[in-house]
CSV table of C-alpha atoms in Angstrom, one decimal:
chain,number,residue,atom,x,y,z
A,217,MET,CA,0.6,-26.7,-17.2
A,218,ARG,CA,1.9,-23.9,-19.4
A,219,LYS,CA,0.1,-22.5,-22.5
A,220,ASP,CA,2.7,-24.2,-24.8
A,221,GLU,CA,1.8,-27.6,-23.3
A,222,ILE,CA,-1.9,-27.0,-23.7
A,223,GLU,CA,-1.2,-26.1,-27.3
A,224,LEU,CA,0.9,-29.2,-27.7
A,225,GLN,CA,-2.0,-31.3,-26.5
A,226,ARG,CA,-4.5,-29.4,-28.7
A,227,ASN,CA,-2.3,-30.2,-31.7
A,228,ALA,CA,-2.1,-33.9,-30.7
A,229,PHE,CA,-5.9,-34.1,-30.3
A,230,ALA,CA,-6.4,-32.4,-33.7
A,231,GLU,CA,-4.1,-34.9,-35.4
A,232,VAL,CA,-6.0,-37.8,-33.9
A,233,VAL,CA,-9.3,-36.3,-35.0
A,234,ARG,CA,-8.0,-35.7,-38.5
A,235,LYS,CA,-7.0,-39.3,-38.8
A,236,LEU,CA,-10.4,-40.5,-37.6
A,237,LYS,CA,-12.2,-38.2,-40.0
A,238,ALA,CA,-10.0,-39.5,-42.8
A,239,SER,CA,-10.9,-43.1,-42.0
A,240,SER,CA,-13.8,-45.0,-43.6
A,241,ALA,CA,-16.0,-44.1,-40.6
A,242,GLY,CA,-15.3,-40.4,-41.0
A,243,VAL,CA,-16.8,-37.8,-38.7
A,244,SER,CA,-19.4,-40.3,-37.4
A,245,ASP,CA,-16.6,-42.2,-35.7
A,246,VAL,CA,-15.7,-39.2,-33.5
A,247,ARG,CA,-19.4,-38.7,-32.6
A,248,GLU,CA,-19.9,-42.4,-31.9
A,249,ARG,CA,-17.0,-42.4,-29.5
A,250,TRP,CA,-18.4,-39.4,-27.6
A,251,ILE,CA,-21.8,-41.1,-27.4
A,252,LYS,CA,-20.3,-44.3,-26.1
A,253,GLY,CA,-18.1,-42.4,-23.6
A,254,ASP,CA,-14.9,-43.7,-25.1
A,255,LEU,CA,-12.4,-40.8,-25.4
A,256,SER,CA,-9.3,-43.0,-25.3
A,257,TYR,CA,-8.4,-41.8,-28.7
A,258,LYS,CA,-7.2,-38.6,-27.0
A,259,TYR,CA,-4.8,-40.5,-24.8
A,260,TRP,CA,-1.0,-41.0,-25.1
A,261,ASP,CA,0.2,-44.4,-23.9
A,262,VAL,CA,1.1,-43.2,-20.4
A,263,GLN,CA,-2.4,-41.7,-20.1
A,264,LYS,CA,-3.9,-45.1,-20.9
A,265,ARG,CA,-1.9,-46.6,-18.0
A,266,MET,CA,-3.1,-43.8,-15.7
A,267,SER,CA,-6.7,-44.5,-16.7
A,268,ALA,CA,-6.3,-48.2,-16.0
A,269,VAL,CA,-5.3,-47.4,-12.4
A,270,LEU,CA,-8.0,-44.8,-11.8
A,271,ASN,CA,-10.7,-47.2,-13.1
A,272,SER,CA,-9.5,-50.2,-11.2
A,273,SER,CA,-11.7,-51.6,-8.5
A,274,GLY,CA,-10.8,-51.7,-4.8
A,275,SER,CA,-9.6,-48.8,-2.7
A,276,LEU,CA,-11.7,-45.7,-2.0
A,277,LYS,CA,-8.6,-43.5,-2.6
A,278,LYS,CA,-6.3,-43.7,-5.6
A,279,VAL,CA,-3.0,-41.8,-5.6
A,280,LEU,CA,-1.1,-41.0,-8.8
A,281,ASN,CA,2.4,-39.7,-8.4
A,282,CYS,CA,3.3,-38.2,-11.7
A,283,ALA,CA,6.2,-36.3,-13.2
A,284,ARG,CA,5.7,-32.9,-14.8
A,285,ARG,CA,4.4,-32.7,-18.3
A,286,LEU,CA,2.7,-36.1,-18.2
A,287,ARG,CA,-0.8,-34.7,-18.7
A,288,LYS,CA,-2.2,-36.0,-15.4
A,289,THR,CA,-4.7,-33.1,-15.2
A,290,THR,CA,-6.0,-33.8,-18.7
A,291,THR,CA,-6.3,-37.5,-18.0
A,292,SER,CA,-8.4,-37.0,-14.9
A,293,LEU,CA,-10.7,-34.5,-16.6
A,294,ILE,CA,-11.2,-36.7,-19.7
A,295,GLU,CA,-12.3,-39.5,-17.3
A,296,CYS,CA,-14.7,-37.2,-15.6
A,297,ILE,CA,-16.2,-35.9,-18.8
A,298,GLU,CA,-16.6,-39.4,-20.2
A,299,ASP,CA,-18.6,-40.4,-17.1
A,300,LEU,CA,-20.7,-37.3,-16.8
A,301,ASN,CA,-21.8,-37.6,-20.5
A,302,THR,CA,-22.8,-41.2,-20.2
A,303,ASN,CA,-24.0,-41.9,-16.7
A,304,GLU,CA,-26.7,-40.2,-14.6
A,305,GLY,CA,-26.1,-39.6,-10.9
A,306,PRO,CA,-24.7,-37.1,-8.4
A,307,PRO,CA,-22.1,-34.5,-9.3
A,308,THR,CA,-18.3,-34.9,-9.6
A,309,ARG,CA,-16.1,-32.6,-7.6
A,310,TYR,CA,-12.8,-31.4,-8.9
A,311,VAL,CA,-10.6,-29.5,-6.5
A,312,ALA,CA,-7.4,-27.5,-7.4
A,313,PRO,CA,-5.2,-25.5,-5.1
A,314,THR,CA,-6.4,-22.0,-6.3
A,315,GLN,CA,-8.9,-20.2,-8.4
A,316,LYS,CA,-6.0,-19.0,-10.6
A,317,MET,CA,-5.1,-22.6,-11.5
A,318,LEU,CA,-8.8,-23.2,-12.4
A,319,ARG,CA,-8.8,-20.1,-14.7
A,320,ASN,CA,-5.4,-20.7,-16.3
A,321,ILE,CA,-5.3,-24.4,-16.6
A,322,VAL,CA,-8.5,-26.4,-15.8
A,323,HIS,CA,-10.9,-24.3,-17.9
A,324,PRO,CA,-8.7,-24.2,-21.0
A,325,ILE,CA,-8.2,-28.0,-20.8
A,326,ILE,CA,-11.9,-28.7,-20.5
A,327,LYS,CA,-12.5,-26.5,-23.5
A,328,MET,CA,-9.7,-28.3,-25.4
A,329,ILE,CA,-11.0,-31.7,-24.6
A,330,CYS,CA,-14.5,-30.9,-25.7
A,331,GLU,CA,-13.6,-29.1,-29.0
A,332,ASP,CA,-14.7,-32.1,-31.1
A,333,ALA,CA,-17.7,-33.1,-28.9
A,334,PRO,CA,-21.2,-33.2,-30.4
A,335,GLU,CA,-23.0,-29.9,-29.6
A,336,GLU,CA,-25.5,-31.6,-27.3
A,337,MET,CA,-22.7,-33.1,-25.2
A,338,LYS,CA,-20.6,-30.0,-24.7
A,339,PRO,CA,-20.7,-28.7,-21.1
A,340,VAL,CA,-22.0,-25.3,-20.2
A,341,TRP,CA,-20.2,-23.3,-17.6
A,342,LYS,CA,-22.4,-21.9,-14.8
A,343,SER,CA,-20.2,-19.3,-13.4
A,344,GLN,CA,-22.4,-18.2,-10.5
A,345,ASP,CA,-22.7,-21.7,-9.2
A,346,GLY,CA,-19.2,-22.9,-10.0
A,347,PHE,CA,-20.0,-26.0,-12.1
A,348,TYR,CA,-20.2,-27.3,-15.7
A,349,LEU,CA,-23.6,-28.6,-16.7
A,350,PHE,CA,-23.6,-31.5,-19.1
A,351,PRO,CA,-26.9,-30.9,-20.9
A,352,LYS,CA,-27.4,-34.4,-22.3
A,353,LEU,CA,-28.0,-36.0,-18.8
A,354,GLY,CA,-28.1,-32.9,-16.6
A,355,THR,CA,-25.0,-34.0,-14.7
A,356,GLU,CA,-22.6,-31.6,-13.1
A,357,LEU,CA,-18.8,-31.1,-12.7
A,358,HIS,CA,-18.2,-28.8,-9.7
A,359,ILE,CA,-14.8,-27.2,-9.6
A,360,ALA,CA,-13.2,-25.1,-6.9
A,361,GLY,CA,-10.0,-23.9,-5.4
A,362,ALA,CA,-9.1,-25.0,-1.9
A,363,ASN,CA,-6.4,-22.7,-0.5
A,364,ASN,CA,-6.9,-19.5,1.4
A,365,GLY,CA,-9.7,-20.9,3.5
A,366,HIS,CA,-11.8,-22.2,0.6
A,367,GLU,CA,-11.7,-25.9,1.5
A,368,ASP,CA,-15.4,-25.9,2.4
A,369,ASP,CA,-16.4,-24.6,-1.0
A,370,SER,CA,-16.3,-28.2,-2.1
A,371,ARG,CA,-18.8,-29.5,0.4
A,372,GLY,CA,-21.9,-31.3,-0.8
A,373,VAL,CA,-24.5,-34.0,0.0
A,374,ALA,CA,-23.1,-36.7,-2.3
A,375,SER,CA,-20.6,-37.1,-5.1
A,376,ARG,CA,-19.9,-39.8,-7.5
A,377,ARG,CA,-16.2,-38.9,-7.6
A,378,CYS,CA,-13.9,-36.4,-6.1
A,379,VAL,CA,-10.6,-35.4,-7.8
A,380,VAL,CA,-7.9,-33.5,-5.9
A,381,ASP,CA,-5.4,-32.2,-8.4
A,382,GLU,CA,-1.9,-30.9,-7.5
A,383,ALA,CA,-2.5,-32.2,-4.0
A,384,GLN,CA,1.1,-31.3,-2.9
A,385,MET,CA,0.1,-27.6,-3.3
A,386,ILE,CA,-3.0,-27.7,-1.1
A,387,VAL,CA,-2.4,-26.3,2.3
A,388,ASN,CA,-5.0,-28.0,4.4
A,389,LEU,CA,-5.1,-31.3,2.5
A,390,LYS,CA,-6.2,-33.6,5.3
A,391,TYR,CA,-9.1,-31.4,6.2
A,392,LEU,CA,-10.2,-31.2,2.6
A,393,VAL,CA,-9.9,-35.0,2.0
A,394,ASN,CA,-11.1,-36.4,5.4
A,395,ASP,CA,-13.7,-33.8,6.4
A,396,VAL,CA,-15.0,-32.3,3.2
A,397,LEU,CA,-14.8,-34.8,0.4
A,398,THR,CA,-14.7,-38.3,1.7
A,399,PRO,CA,-18.1,-38.2,3.5
A,400,GLN,CA,-19.7,-37.3,0.2
A,401,LEU,CA,-18.7,-40.7,-1.2
A,402,ILE,CA,-20.3,-42.9,1.5
A,403,THR,CA,-23.7,-43.4,-0.1
A,404,THR,CA,-22.5,-43.4,-3.7
A,405,ASN,CA,-19.7,-46.0,-3.5
A,406,GLY,CA,-17.6,-43.4,-5.2
A,407,GLN,CA,-13.8,-42.9,-5.3
A,408,LEU,CA,-11.4,-40.1,-4.5
A,409,TRP,CA,-8.5,-39.5,-6.9
A,410,MET,CA,-5.4,-37.7,-5.7
A,411,MET,CA,-3.1,-36.4,-8.5
A,412,LEU,CA,0.3,-35.1,-7.4
A,413,THR,CA,4.0,-34.5,-8.0
A,414,PRO,CA,6.2,-34.7,-4.8
A,415,PRO,CA,6.3,-31.6,-2.7
A,416,LYS,CA,9.4,-29.5,-2.0
A,417,THR,CA,9.7,-31.2,1.4
A,418,PRO,CA,8.2,-34.5,2.7
A,419,ILE,CA,6.6,-32.6,5.6
A,420,HIS,CA,3.6,-32.0,3.4
A,421,GLU,CA,0.4,-33.9,4.3
A,422,CYS,CA,0.3,-35.6,0.9
A,423,THR,CA,3.3,-37.7,1.9
A,424,GLU,CA,1.1,-39.6,4.4
A,425,TYR,CA,-1.5,-40.4,1.7
A,426,VAL,CA,1.2,-41.7,-0.6
A,427,LEU,CA,2.7,-44.0,2.1
A,428,GLU,CA,-0.8,-45.2,3.0
A,429,ALA,CA,-1.6,-46.1,-0.6
A,430,LYS,CA,1.7,-47.8,-1.1
A,431,GLN,CA,1.2,-50.1,1.9
A,432,LYS,CA,-2.0,-51.5,0.4
A,433,ASN,CA,0.0,-53.2,-2.4
A,434,ASP,CA,-2.9,-53.0,-4.8
A,435,ASP,CA,-4.0,-50.4,-7.4
A,436,SER,CA,-4.3,-47.7,-4.8
A,437,TYR,CA,-1.0,-46.1,-5.9
A,438,ALA,CA,0.9,-45.7,-9.1
A,439,GLU,CA,4.0,-43.8,-10.1
A,440,PHE,CA,4.8,-42.4,-13.5
A,441,ASP,CA,8.2,-40.8,-14.0
A,442,ILE,CA,9.3,-38.8,-17.1
A,443,TYR,CA,10.7,-41.9,-18.8
A,444,GLN,CA,7.2,-43.3,-19.1
A,445,SER,CA,6.0,-40.1,-20.9
A,446,GLY,CA,6.7,-41.1,-24.5
A,447,TYR,CA,9.0,-38.1,-25.0
A,448,SER,CA,12.2,-38.7,-27.0
A,449,LYS,CA,15.5,-39.3,-25.2
A,450,GLU,CA,16.6,-35.9,-26.5
A,451,ILE,CA,13.7,-34.0,-25.0
A,452,ILE,CA,14.1,-35.8,-21.7
A,453,GLN,CA,17.8,-35.0,-21.6
A,454,ARG,CA,16.9,-31.4,-22.2
A,455,PHE,CA,14.4,-31.5,-19.3
A,456,CYS,CA,17.2,-33.0,-17.2
A,457,GLU,CA,19.7,-30.3,-18.1
A,458,GLU,CA,17.2,-27.5,-17.4
A,459,ALA,CA,16.4,-29.0,-14.0
A,460,GLY,CA,20.1,-28.9,-13.0
A,461,GLY,CA,21.2,-32.4,-13.9
A,462,SER,CA,20.3,-36.0,-12.9
A,463,GLU,CA,21.5,-35.5,-9.3
A,464,SER,CA,19.6,-32.2,-8.7
A,465,THR,CA,16.7,-32.3,-6.3
A,466,THR,CA,14.5,-30.6,-9.0
A,467,TRP,CA,15.1,-33.4,-11.4
A,468,LEU,CA,14.5,-36.1,-8.7
A,469,ARG,CA,11.4,-34.5,-7.4
A,470,GLU,CA,9.7,-33.0,-10.5
A,471,TYR,CA,10.6,-35.7,-13.1
A,472,MET,CA,11.6,-38.9,-11.2
A,473,CYS,CA,8.7,-38.7,-8.6
A,474,GLN,CA,11.0,-38.9,-5.6
A,475,PHE,CA,10.3,-37.4,-2.2
A,476,VAL,CA,13.4,-35.4,-1.4
A,477,VAL,CA,14.3,-32.2,0.5
A,478,ASP,CA,15.2,-29.4,-1.9
A,479,LYS,CA,18.8,-28.2,-1.1
A,480,ASN,CA,17.7,-24.7,-2.2
A,481,PHE,CA,15.4,-24.6,0.8
A,482,SER,CA,17.9,-26.0,3.3
A,483,ILE,CA,18.3,-23.9,6.5
A,484,VAL,CA,22.1,-23.9,6.4
A,485,PRO,CA,23.1,-24.9,2.8
A,486,GLU,CA,26.9,-24.8,3.5
A,487,TRP,CA,26.5,-27.7,6.0
A,488,LYS,CA,25.2,-30.0,3.3
A,489,ASP,CA,28.3,-32.2,3.0
A,490,THR,CA,28.4,-32.9,6.7
A,491,TYR,CA,24.8,-32.6,8.0
A,492,LYS,CA,22.5,-32.7,5.1
A,493,GLU,CA,21.0,-36.0,4.0
A,494,GLU,CA,18.0,-37.0,2.0
A,495,TYR,CA,15.2,-38.0,4.3
A,496,LYS,CA,13.2,-40.9,3.1
A,497,PRO,CA,9.9,-41.4,5.0
A,498,ASP,CA,9.2,-45.1,5.9
A,499,GLU,CA,5.9,-46.9,6.4
A,500,PHE,CA,5.7,-45.6,10.0
A,501,TYR,CA,6.0,-41.9,9.1
A,502,LYS,CA,2.4,-41.1,9.9
A,503,PHE,CA,3.0,-42.3,13.5
A,504,TYR,CA,6.0,-40.1,14.1
A,505,PHE,CA,5.8,-36.9,16.1
A,506,LYS,CA,5.9,-33.8,13.9
A,507,TYR,CA,7.1,-30.5,15.3
A,508,ASP,CA,7.2,-26.8,14.4
A,509,GLY,CA,9.0,-24.0,16.1
A,510,MET,CA,8.8,-20.3,15.5
A,511,ASP,CA,11.2,-17.4,16.0
A,512,ILE,CA,9.0,-14.3,15.8
A,513,GLY,CA,10.7,-11.5,14.1
A,514,VAL,CA,10.4,-7.9,15.3
A,515,ARG,CA,13.1,-6.1,13.3
A,516,ASP,CA,14.1,-9.3,11.5
A,517,LEU,CA,12.1,-11.9,9.6
A,518,THR,CA,9.8,-14.4,11.4
A,519,VAL,CA,11.1,-18.0,10.7
A,520,VAL,CA,9.2,-21.2,11.3
A,521,LEU,CA,10.9,-24.6,11.2
A,522,PHE,CA,9.2,-28.0,10.5
A,523,ALA,CA,10.7,-31.2,11.8
A,524,VAL,CA,9.9,-34.9,12.4
A,525,TYR,CA,11.4,-37.3,15.0
A,526,ASP,CA,12.1,-40.6,13.3
A,527,PHE,CA,11.7,-43.1,16.1
A,528,LYS,CA,13.3,-46.0,14.3
A,529,GLN,CA,16.4,-43.9,13.6
A,530,ALA,CA,16.2,-42.0,16.9
A,531,ARG,CA,17.0,-38.8,14.9
A,532,LEU,CA,15.3,-35.5,14.6
A,533,TRP,CA,15.0,-34.3,11.0
A,534,VAL,CA,14.5,-30.7,10.1
A,535,LEU,CA,12.6,-30.8,6.9
A,536,ASP,CA,11.5,-27.3,6.0
A,537,GLU,CA,11.4,-23.6,6.9
A,538,LEU,CA,8.9,-20.8,6.3
A,539,VAL,CA,10.2,-17.3,6.3
């Protein structure tokens, strides 16, 4: 999320608060909403739909596949803040790809969300321990980056909720989810929320979590493309043009939530008309053999290829390269 988007949300929040204060209830209405743990007045319509999925009963894991600029990070943080200010219990863990993302995005959003909170409900950042303390109930929001070998920074005895933001950018996602976070939910009957936008290639581990959630045919998975954002047709069209048009892989991936291979990362782009096709993982994707091969460079670059053998199609698909 860029600074201009944070400013856009801040202005939207401020307008909502202004209207609340101008109502017959006045300032007390804002305070009452915080005390009750109802911050839905901060939501755009699409965020209300996200919230409904996240709070639905059922699966341990919830996966939200969202277009860019849909405020998925803000939505998940508002939900966590509501809960931590109104319910006692173990901490919530919030995991982003890097510490830089926490610094530039997560911290500013938390500050923005809590600007109109009663003083006794505003969280206090404990930098040495890496968590926000909510003084009213003594609850904690632990936040950490996962990449560069920091997956274990999010270990703990128990958690009421674990949120994995921008899951498509986390390198060792399976280890983080299966080994570090999920065991913390066993005794709390908690949930794990995975927020993502499709990765540059379907070879990323988040693809398996998406397919797994889709197969359950319940509220485990939801998809929100740019047309559900509430932006005007003119703004969406501008997004589309900036992304390279409606057929570009950037538009399909970043705004239409589709898992496609980016042509800019193709190994031999000039073959695209004959040999390049869009690979669409099916429900058996997690059972297929995945391969990687490396050509170690001495004078030249070292190149690694990632591929999957699709058994049903009897075809080997080369999905990505690392140079």
